[in-house]
CSV table of C-alpha atoms in Angstrom, one decimal:
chain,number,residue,atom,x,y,z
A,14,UNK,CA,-218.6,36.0,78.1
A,15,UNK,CA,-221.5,38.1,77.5
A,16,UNK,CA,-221.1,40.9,74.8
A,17,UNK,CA,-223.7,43.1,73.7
A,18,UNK,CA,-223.2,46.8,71.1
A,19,UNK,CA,-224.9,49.6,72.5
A,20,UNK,CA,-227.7,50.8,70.3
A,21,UNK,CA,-229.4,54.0,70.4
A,22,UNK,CA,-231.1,53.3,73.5
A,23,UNK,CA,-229.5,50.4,74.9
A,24,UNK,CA,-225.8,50.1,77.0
A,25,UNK,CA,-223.0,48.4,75.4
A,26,UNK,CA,-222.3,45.3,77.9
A,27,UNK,CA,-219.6,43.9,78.5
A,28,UNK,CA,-219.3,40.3,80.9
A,29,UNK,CA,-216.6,38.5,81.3
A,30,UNK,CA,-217.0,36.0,83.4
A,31,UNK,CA,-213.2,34.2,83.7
A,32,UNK,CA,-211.8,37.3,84.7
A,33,UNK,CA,-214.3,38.6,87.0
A,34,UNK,CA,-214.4,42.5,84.7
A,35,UNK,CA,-217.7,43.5,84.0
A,36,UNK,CA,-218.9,46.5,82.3
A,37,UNK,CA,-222.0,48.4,80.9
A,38,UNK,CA,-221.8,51.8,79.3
A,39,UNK,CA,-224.3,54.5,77.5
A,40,UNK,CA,-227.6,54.6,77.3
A,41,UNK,CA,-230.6,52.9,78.7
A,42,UNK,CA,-234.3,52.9,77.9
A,43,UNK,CA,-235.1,49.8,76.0
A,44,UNK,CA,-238.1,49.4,74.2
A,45,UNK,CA,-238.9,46.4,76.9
A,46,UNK,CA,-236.5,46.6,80.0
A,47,UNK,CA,-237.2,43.6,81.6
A,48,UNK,CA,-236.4,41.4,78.1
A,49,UNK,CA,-233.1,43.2,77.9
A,50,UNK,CA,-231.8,43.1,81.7
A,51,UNK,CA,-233.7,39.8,82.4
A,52,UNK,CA,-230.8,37.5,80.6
A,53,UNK,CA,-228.1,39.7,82.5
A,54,UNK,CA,-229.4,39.0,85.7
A,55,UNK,CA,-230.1,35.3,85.5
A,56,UNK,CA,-226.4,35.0,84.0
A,57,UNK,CA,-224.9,37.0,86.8
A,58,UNK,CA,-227.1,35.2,89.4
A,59,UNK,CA,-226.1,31.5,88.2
A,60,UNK,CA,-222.4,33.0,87.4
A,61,UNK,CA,-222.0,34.1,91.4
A,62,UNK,CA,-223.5,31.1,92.7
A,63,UNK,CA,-221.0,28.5,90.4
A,64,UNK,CA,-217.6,30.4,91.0
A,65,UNK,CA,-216.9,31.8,94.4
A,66,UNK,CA,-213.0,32.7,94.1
A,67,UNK,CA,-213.1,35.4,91.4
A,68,UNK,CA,-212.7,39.1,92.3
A,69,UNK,CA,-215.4,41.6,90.7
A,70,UNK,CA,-214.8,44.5,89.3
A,71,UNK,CA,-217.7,46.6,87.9
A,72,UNK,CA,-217.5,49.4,85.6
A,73,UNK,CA,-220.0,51.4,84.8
A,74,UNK,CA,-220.3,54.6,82.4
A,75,UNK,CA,-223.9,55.2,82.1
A,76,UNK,CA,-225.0,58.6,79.9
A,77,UNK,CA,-228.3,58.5,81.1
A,78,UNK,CA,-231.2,55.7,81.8
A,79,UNK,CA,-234.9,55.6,82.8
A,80,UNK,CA,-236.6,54.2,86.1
A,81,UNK,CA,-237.2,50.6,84.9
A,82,UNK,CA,-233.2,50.8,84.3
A,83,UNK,CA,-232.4,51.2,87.2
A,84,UNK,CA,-234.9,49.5,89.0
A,85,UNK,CA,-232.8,46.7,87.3
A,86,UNK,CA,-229.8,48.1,87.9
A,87,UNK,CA,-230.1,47.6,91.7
A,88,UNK,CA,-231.1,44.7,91.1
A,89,UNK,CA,-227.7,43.8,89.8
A,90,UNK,CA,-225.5,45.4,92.1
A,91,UNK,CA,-228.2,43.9,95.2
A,92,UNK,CA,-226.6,40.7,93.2
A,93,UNK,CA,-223.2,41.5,93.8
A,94,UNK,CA,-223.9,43.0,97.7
A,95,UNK,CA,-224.9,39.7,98.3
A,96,UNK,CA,-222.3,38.1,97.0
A,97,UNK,CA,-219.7,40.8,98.6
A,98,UNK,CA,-221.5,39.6,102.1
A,99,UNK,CA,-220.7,35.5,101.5
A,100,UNK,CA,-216.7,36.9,101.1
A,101,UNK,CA,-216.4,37.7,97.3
A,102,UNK,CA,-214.2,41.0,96.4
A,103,UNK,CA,-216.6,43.1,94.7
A,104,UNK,CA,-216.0,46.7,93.6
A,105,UNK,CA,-218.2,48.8,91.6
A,106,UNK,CA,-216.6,51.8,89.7
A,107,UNK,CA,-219.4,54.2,88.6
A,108,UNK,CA,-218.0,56.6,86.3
A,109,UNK,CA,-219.6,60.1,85.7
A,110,UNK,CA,-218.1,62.9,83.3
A,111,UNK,CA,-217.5,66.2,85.9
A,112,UNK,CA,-220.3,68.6,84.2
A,113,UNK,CA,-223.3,65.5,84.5
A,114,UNK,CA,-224.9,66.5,87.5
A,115,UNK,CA,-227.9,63.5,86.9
A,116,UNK,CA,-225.1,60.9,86.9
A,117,UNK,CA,-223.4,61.8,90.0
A,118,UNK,CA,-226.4,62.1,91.9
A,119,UNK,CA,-227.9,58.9,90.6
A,120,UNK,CA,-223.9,57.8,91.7
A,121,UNK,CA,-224.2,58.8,95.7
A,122,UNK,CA,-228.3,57.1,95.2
A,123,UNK,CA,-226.8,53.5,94.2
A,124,UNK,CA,-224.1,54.0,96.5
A,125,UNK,CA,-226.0,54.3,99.9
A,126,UNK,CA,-226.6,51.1,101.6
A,127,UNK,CA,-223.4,49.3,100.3
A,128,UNK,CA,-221.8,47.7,103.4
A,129,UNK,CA,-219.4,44.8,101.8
A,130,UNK,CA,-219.3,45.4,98.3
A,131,UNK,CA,-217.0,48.7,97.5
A,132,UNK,CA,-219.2,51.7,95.6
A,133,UNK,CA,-217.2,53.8,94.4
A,134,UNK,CA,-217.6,57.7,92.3
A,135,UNK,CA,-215.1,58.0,89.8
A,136,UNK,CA,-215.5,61.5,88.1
A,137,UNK,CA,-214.2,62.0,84.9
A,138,UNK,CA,-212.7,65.4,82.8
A,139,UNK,CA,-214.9,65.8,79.5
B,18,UNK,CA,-261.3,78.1,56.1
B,19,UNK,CA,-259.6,75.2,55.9
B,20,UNK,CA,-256.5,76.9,56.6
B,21,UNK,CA,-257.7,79.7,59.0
B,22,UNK,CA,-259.2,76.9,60.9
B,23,UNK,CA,-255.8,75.1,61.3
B,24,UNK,CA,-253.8,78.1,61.8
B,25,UNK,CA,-256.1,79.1,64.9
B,26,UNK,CA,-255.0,76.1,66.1
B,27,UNK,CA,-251.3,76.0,65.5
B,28,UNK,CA,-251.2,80.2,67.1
B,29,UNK,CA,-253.5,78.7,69.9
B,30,UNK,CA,-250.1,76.3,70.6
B,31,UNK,CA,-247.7,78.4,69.6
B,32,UNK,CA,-249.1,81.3,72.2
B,33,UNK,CA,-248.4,78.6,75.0
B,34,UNK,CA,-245.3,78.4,73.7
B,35,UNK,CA,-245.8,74.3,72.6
B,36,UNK,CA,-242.4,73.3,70.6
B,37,UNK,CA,-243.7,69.9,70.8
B,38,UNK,CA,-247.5,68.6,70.9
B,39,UNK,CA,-248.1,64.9,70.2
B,40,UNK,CA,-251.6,63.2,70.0
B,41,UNK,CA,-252.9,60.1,69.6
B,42,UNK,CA,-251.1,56.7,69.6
B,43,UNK,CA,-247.8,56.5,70.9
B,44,UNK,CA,-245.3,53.3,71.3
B,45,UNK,CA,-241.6,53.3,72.0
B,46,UNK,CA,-240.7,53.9,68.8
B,47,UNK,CA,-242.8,57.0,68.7
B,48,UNK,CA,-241.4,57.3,72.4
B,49,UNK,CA,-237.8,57.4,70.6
B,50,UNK,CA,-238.4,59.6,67.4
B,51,UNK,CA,-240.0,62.3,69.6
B,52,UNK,CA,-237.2,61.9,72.3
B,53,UNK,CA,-234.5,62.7,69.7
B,54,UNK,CA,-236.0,65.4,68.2
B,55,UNK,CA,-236.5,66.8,72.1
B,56,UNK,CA,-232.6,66.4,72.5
B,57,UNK,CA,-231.6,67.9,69.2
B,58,UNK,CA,-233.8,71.2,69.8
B,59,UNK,CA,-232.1,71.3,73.6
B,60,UNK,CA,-228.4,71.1,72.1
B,61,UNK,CA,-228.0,74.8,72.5
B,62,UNK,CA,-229.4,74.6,76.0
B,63,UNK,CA,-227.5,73.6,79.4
B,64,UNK,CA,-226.7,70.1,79.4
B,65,UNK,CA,-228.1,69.3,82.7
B,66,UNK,CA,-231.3,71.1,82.1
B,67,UNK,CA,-231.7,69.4,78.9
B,68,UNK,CA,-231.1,66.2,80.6
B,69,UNK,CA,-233.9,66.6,83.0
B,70,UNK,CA,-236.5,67.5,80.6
B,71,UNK,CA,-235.4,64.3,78.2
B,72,UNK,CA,-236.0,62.0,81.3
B,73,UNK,CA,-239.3,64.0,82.2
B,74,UNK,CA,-240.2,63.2,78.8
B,75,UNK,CA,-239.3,59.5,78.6
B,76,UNK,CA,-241.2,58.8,82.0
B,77,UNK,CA,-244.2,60.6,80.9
B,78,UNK,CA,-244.3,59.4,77.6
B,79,UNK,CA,-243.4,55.3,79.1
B,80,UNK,CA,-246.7,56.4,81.8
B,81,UNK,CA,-249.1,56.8,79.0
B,82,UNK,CA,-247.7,53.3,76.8
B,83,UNK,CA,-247.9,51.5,80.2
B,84,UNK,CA,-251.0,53.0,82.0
B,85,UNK,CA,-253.4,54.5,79.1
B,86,UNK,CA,-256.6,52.8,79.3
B,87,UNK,CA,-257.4,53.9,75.6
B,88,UNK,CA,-254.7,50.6,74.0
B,89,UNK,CA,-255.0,49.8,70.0
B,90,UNK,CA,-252.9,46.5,71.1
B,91,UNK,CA,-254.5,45.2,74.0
B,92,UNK,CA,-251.8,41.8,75.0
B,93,UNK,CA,-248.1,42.2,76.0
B,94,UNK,CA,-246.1,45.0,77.1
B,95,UNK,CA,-243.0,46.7,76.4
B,96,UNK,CA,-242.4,46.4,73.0
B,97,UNK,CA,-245.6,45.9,71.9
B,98,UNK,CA,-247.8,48.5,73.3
B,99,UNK,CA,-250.0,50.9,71.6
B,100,UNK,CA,-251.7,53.1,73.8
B,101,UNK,CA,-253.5,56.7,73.1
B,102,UNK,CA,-252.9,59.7,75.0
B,103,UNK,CA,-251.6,63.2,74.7
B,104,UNK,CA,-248.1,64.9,75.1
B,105,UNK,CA,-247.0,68.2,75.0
B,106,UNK,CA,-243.3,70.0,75.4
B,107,UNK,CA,-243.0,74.3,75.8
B,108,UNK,CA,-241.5,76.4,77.0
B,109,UNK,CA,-242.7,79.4,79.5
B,110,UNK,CA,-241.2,82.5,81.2
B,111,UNK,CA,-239.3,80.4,83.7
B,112,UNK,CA,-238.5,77.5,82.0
B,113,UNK,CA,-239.6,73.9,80.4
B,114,UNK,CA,-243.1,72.0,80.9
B,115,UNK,CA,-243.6,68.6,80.1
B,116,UNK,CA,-247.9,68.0,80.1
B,117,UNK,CA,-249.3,64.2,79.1
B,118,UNK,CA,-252.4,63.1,79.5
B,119,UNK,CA,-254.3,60.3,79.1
B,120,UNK,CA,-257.8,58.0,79.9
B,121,UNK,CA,-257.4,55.6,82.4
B,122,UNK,CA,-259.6,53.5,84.2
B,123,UNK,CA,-261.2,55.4,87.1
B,124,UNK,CA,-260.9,52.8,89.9
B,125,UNK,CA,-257.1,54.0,89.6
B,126,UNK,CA,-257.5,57.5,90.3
B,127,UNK,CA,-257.3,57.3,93.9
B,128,UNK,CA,-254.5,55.2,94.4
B,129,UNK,CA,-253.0,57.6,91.9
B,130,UNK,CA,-253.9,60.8,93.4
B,131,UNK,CA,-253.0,59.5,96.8
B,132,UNK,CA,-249.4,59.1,95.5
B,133,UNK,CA,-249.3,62.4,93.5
B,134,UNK,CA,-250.5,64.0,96.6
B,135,UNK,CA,-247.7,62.6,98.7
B,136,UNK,CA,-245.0,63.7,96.0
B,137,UNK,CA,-246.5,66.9,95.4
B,138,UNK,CA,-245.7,67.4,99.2
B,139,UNK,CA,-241.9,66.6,99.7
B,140,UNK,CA,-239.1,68.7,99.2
B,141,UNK,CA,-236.2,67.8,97.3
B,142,UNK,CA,-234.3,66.1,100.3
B,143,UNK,CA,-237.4,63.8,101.1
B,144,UNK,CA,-238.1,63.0,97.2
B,145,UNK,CA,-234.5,62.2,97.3
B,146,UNK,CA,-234.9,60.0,100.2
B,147,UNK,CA,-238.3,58.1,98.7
B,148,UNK,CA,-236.5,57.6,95.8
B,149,UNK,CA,-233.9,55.6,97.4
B,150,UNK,CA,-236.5,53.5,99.2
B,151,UNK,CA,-238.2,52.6,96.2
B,152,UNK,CA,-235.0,51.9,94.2
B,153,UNK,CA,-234.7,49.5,96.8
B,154,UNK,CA,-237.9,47.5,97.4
B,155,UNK,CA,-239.2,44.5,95.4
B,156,UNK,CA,-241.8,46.1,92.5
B,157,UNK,CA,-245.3,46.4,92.7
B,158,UNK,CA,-247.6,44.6,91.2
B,159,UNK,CA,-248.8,45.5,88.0
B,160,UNK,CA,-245.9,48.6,88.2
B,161,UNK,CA,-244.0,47.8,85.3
B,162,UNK,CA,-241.2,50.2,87.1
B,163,UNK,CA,-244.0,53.0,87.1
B,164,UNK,CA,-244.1,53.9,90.6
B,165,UNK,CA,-240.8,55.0,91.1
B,166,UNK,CA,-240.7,56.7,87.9
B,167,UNK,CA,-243.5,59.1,89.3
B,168,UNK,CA,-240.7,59.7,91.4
B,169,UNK,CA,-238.1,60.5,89.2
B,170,UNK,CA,-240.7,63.1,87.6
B,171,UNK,CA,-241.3,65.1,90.7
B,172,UNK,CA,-237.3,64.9,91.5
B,173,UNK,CA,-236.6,66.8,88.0
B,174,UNK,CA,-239.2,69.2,88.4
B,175,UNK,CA,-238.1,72.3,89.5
B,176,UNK,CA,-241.9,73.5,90.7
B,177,UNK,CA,-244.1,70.8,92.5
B,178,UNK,CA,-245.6,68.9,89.8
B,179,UNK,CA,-249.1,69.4,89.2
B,180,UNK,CA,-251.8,67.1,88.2
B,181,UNK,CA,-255.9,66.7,87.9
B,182,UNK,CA,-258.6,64.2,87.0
B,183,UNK,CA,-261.6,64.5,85.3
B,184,UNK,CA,-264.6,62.1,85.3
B,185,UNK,CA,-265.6,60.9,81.9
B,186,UNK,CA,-268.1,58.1,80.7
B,187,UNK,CA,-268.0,54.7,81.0
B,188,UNK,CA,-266.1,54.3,84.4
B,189,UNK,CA,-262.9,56.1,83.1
B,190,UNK,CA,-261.3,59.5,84.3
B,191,UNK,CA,-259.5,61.9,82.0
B,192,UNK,CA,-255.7,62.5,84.0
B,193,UNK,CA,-252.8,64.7,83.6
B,194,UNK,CA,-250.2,65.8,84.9
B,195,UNK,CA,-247.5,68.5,84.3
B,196,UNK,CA,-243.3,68.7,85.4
B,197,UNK,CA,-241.5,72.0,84.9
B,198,UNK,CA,-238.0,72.0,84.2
């Protein structure tokens, strides 16, 4: 189980690994990107290649981030693709509010190229 | 004189309607402070505009920590940076502009003007399109993210972004470049 707070200018994370839930929400332009999402993605990585049965769901709820966010971002879900392709479960939820036009379009930019994990846009009411 | 002086040079930024002009050395914690101060005098604005302009902001801003050949700290990255250069948020008749500047090493400028030229040529379909790509590919060397956050810039603009260079001594070239929102 991974937990991190959000800060100011870095997503609240939530991993847990037994039951396969994952989530990251709020902000993201760290001061160094590649310090904070570096740990996620080794854990990830190592977690996918130990435990093949669990399903994946990821949330995601993201107010706004910069380009080394989601350069890593991909990163992740190219993670769980891969994974989705060797017969895991995989879906990822990404969760904009109605009015955010930035979110839904980074939403359907993510989304493209998905062929065995599920990417879905879930639009939210403010 | 004193004040005269200094109040020619606030009405000289004032009558290009600057709201915000920063120069000198900037980190990320200068990056933030600025950054929340942008997003506090755009509360009364529309969200999504306001939204563009704060990421126009960050990505300039994270150009000149990353890519400013003028560096008080000179090891690491990230964090740690130090790096000189100038920024500048106003308003105009038609909206937002977001200016930085900074010195960089000359034998960068063509690489760089190669790949402004190319974004200052697609339409919002094809920059849409090249962002994808890039989100996509490994990074380039030496990038630090950088390359696809040139891209991000011209996507939020609502003009083609504009940019020049200027030879100065020593080998370096003075750049900038400017995103309307």
């Amino acid at each position: 189980m991974i937990k991190i707070e959000a800060t100011e200018r870095s997503p609240q994370v939530e991993f847990d690994f037994s039951s396969g839930r994952f989530l990251m929400a709020g902000e993201s332009f760290p001061e160094d990107a590649a310090a904070f999402f570096g740990p996620l993605l080794e854990s990830m990585q190592s977690w996918l290649g130990e435990s093949h049965d669990t399903d994946v769901q990821f949330d995601l709820q993201m107010i706004y981030f910069n380009s080394s966010s989601a350069k890593a971002l991909m990163n992740l879900f190219q993670l769980l693709e891969d994974s989705a392709r060797g017969g895991r479960s995989v879906s990822i939820h990404w969760h904009y509010d109605s009015d955010d036009e930035t979110m839904e379009e980074f939403g359907e930019d993510f989304s493209e190229d998905f062929e065995h994990a599920s990417f879905v846009l879930r639009v939210t009411e403010p | 004189m004193l004040a005269s002086y200094y109040q020619n040079f606030k009405q000289e930024l004032d009558g290009q309607g600057v709201l915000l002009c920063y120069s000198g050395y900037v980190s990320e914690k200068v990056l933030f402070s600025l950054g929340d101060i942008l997003r506090r005098k755009m509360e009364s604005e529309d969200t999504n505009q306001a939204k563009r302009l704060f990421s126009v902001f960050v990505e300039q801003v994270q150009n000149i920590i990353r890519y400013s050949d003028d560096r008080l700290v000179t090891s690491g990255s990230g964090a740690d940076a130090i790096s000189s250069g100038l920024v500048l948020v106003g308003s105009e008749e038609d909206g937002y502009f977001v200016v930085c500047a900074n010195v960089l090493d000359a034998a960068k400028v063509e690489d760089l003007r190669r790949r402004l030229e190319g974004l200052r040529g697609m339409d919002k379909e094809q920059l849409k399109a090249h962002y994808r790509e890039k989100l996509r590919s490994p990074a380039e060397e030496e990038s630090q993210g950088g390359s696809i956050g040139l891209i991000e810039i011209a996507r939020r603009s609502s003009k083609p972004i504009e940019f020049d260079f200027m030879d100065l001594k020593n080998q370096t070239s003075f750049f900038c470049l400017k995103a309307f929102i």
